[in-house]
mmCIF file of C-alpha atoms in Angstrom:
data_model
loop_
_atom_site.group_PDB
_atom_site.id
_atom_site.type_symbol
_atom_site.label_atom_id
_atom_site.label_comp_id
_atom_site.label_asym_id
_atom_site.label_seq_id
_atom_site.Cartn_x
_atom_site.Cartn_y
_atom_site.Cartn_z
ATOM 1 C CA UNK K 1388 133.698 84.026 177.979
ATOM 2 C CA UNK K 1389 135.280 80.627 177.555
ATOM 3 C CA UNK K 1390 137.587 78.702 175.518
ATOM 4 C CA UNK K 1391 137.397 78.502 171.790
ATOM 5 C CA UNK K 1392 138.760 76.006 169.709
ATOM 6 C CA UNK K 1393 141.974 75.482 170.335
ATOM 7 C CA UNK K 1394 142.258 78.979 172.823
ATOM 8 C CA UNK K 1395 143.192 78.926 176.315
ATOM 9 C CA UNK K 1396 140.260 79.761 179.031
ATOM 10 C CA UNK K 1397 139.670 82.946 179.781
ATOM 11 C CA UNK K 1398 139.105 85.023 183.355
ATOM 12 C CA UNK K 1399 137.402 87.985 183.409
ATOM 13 C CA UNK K 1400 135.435 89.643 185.353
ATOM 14 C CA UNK K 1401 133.553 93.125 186.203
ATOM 15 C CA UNK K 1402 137.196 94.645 187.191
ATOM 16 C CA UNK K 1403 139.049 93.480 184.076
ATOM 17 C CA UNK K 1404 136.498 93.841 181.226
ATOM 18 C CA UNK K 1405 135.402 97.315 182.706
ATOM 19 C CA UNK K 1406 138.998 98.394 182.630
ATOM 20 C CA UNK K 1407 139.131 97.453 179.129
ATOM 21 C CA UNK K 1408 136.357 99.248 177.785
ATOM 22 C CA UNK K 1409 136.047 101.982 180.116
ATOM 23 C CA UNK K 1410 140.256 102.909 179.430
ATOM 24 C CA UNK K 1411 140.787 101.812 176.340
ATOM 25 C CA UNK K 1412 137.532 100.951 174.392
ATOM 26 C CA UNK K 1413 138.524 96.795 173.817
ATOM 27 C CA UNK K 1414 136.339 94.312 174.328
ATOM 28 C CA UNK K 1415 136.736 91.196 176.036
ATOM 29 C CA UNK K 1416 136.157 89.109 173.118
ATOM 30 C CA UNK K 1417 138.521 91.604 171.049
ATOM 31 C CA UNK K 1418 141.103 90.329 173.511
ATOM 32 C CA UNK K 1419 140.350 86.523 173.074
ATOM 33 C CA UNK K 1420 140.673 87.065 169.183
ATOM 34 C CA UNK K 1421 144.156 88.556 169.360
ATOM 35 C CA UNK K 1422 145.294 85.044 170.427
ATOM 36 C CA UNK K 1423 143.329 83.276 167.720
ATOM 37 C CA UNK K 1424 145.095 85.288 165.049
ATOM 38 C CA UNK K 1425 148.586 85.820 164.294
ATOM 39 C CA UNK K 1426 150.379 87.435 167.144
ATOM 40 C CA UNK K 1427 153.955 87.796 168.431
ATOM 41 C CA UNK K 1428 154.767 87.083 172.829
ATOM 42 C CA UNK K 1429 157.230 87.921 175.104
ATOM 43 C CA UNK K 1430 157.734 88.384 178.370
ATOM 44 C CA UNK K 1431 159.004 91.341 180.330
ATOM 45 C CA UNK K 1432 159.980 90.952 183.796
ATOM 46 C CA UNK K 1433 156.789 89.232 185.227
ATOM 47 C CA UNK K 1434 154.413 90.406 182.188
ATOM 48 C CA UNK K 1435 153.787 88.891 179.483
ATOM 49 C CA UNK K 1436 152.873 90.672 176.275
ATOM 50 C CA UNK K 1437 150.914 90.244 173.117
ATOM 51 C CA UNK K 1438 150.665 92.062 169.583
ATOM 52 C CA UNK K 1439 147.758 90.700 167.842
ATOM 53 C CA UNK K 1440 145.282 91.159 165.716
ATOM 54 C CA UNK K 1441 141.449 91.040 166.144
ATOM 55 C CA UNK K 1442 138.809 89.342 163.753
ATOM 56 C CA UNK K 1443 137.959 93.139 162.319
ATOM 57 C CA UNK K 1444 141.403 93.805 161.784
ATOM 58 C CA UNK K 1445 142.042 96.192 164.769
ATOM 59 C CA UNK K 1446 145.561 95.586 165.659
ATOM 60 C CA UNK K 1447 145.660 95.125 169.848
ATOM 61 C CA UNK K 1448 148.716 95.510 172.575
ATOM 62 C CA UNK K 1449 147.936 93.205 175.777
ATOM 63 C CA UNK K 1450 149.600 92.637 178.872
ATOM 64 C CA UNK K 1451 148.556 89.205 180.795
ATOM 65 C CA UNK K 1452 149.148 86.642 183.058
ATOM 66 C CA UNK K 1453 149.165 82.872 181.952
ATOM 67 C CA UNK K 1454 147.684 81.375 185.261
ATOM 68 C CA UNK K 1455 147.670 77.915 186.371
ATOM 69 C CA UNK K 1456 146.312 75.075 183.884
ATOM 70 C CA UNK K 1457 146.654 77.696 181.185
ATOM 71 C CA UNK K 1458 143.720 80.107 182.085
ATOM 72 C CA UNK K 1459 144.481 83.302 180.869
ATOM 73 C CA UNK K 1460 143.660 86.896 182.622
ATOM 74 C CA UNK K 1461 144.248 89.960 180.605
ATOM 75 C CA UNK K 1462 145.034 93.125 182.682
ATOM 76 C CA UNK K 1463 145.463 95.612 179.853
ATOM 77 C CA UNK K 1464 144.692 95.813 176.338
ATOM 78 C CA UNK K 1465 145.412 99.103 173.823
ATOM 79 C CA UNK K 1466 145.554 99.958 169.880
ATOM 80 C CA UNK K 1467 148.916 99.304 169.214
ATOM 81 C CA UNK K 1468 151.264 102.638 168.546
ATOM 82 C CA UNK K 1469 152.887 102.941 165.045
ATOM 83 C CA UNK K 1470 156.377 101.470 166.056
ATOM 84 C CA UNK K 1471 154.355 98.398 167.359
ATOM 85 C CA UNK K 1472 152.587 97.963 164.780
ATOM 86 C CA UNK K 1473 155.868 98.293 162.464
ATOM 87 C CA UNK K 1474 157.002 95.559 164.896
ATOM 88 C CA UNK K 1475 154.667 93.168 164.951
ATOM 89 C CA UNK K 1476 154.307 93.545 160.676
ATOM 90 C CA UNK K 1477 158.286 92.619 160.661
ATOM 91 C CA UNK K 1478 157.804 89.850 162.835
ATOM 92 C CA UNK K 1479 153.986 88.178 161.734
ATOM 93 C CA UNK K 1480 154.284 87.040 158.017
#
């Protein structure tokens, strides 16, 4: 997958995207869609983490890395739990 307007690139591969399907049933371009849409960050030790939202509504947690030049490599993506999703409704308007 690669950038779309206006997203960062990407990296994925067979490890990541398996993980994501396989562990928690999101898809790699579920994941690129929850930075598209409105979203909160923040960073947590070394992680950084995203609420978001995907194109079909399903409301995503992701941990990442922001790599050099911007690429992008997700490393875990989930449904968000109810207090996240609390969260991330006080804090997206």
């Amino acid at each position: 997958m690669g950038a779309r307007g206006g997203l960062p690139e990407f990296e994925w591969d067979e490890h990541n995207e398996d993980k994501l399907l396989e562990g928690h049933n999101v898809s790699a371009l579920e994941a690129e869609q929850c930075f598209a849409n409105p979203k909160t960050r923040r960073r947590e030790g070394d992680a950084l983490l995203l609420m978001g939202v995907t194109d079909d509504g399903r409301m995503l947690f992701l941990v990442y890395e922001q790599k050099p030049k911007g690429v992008v490599r997700v490393y875990s993506a989930r449904e968000m739990t109810e207090k996240e999703r609390r969260t991330y409704r006080r804090n997206v308007r």
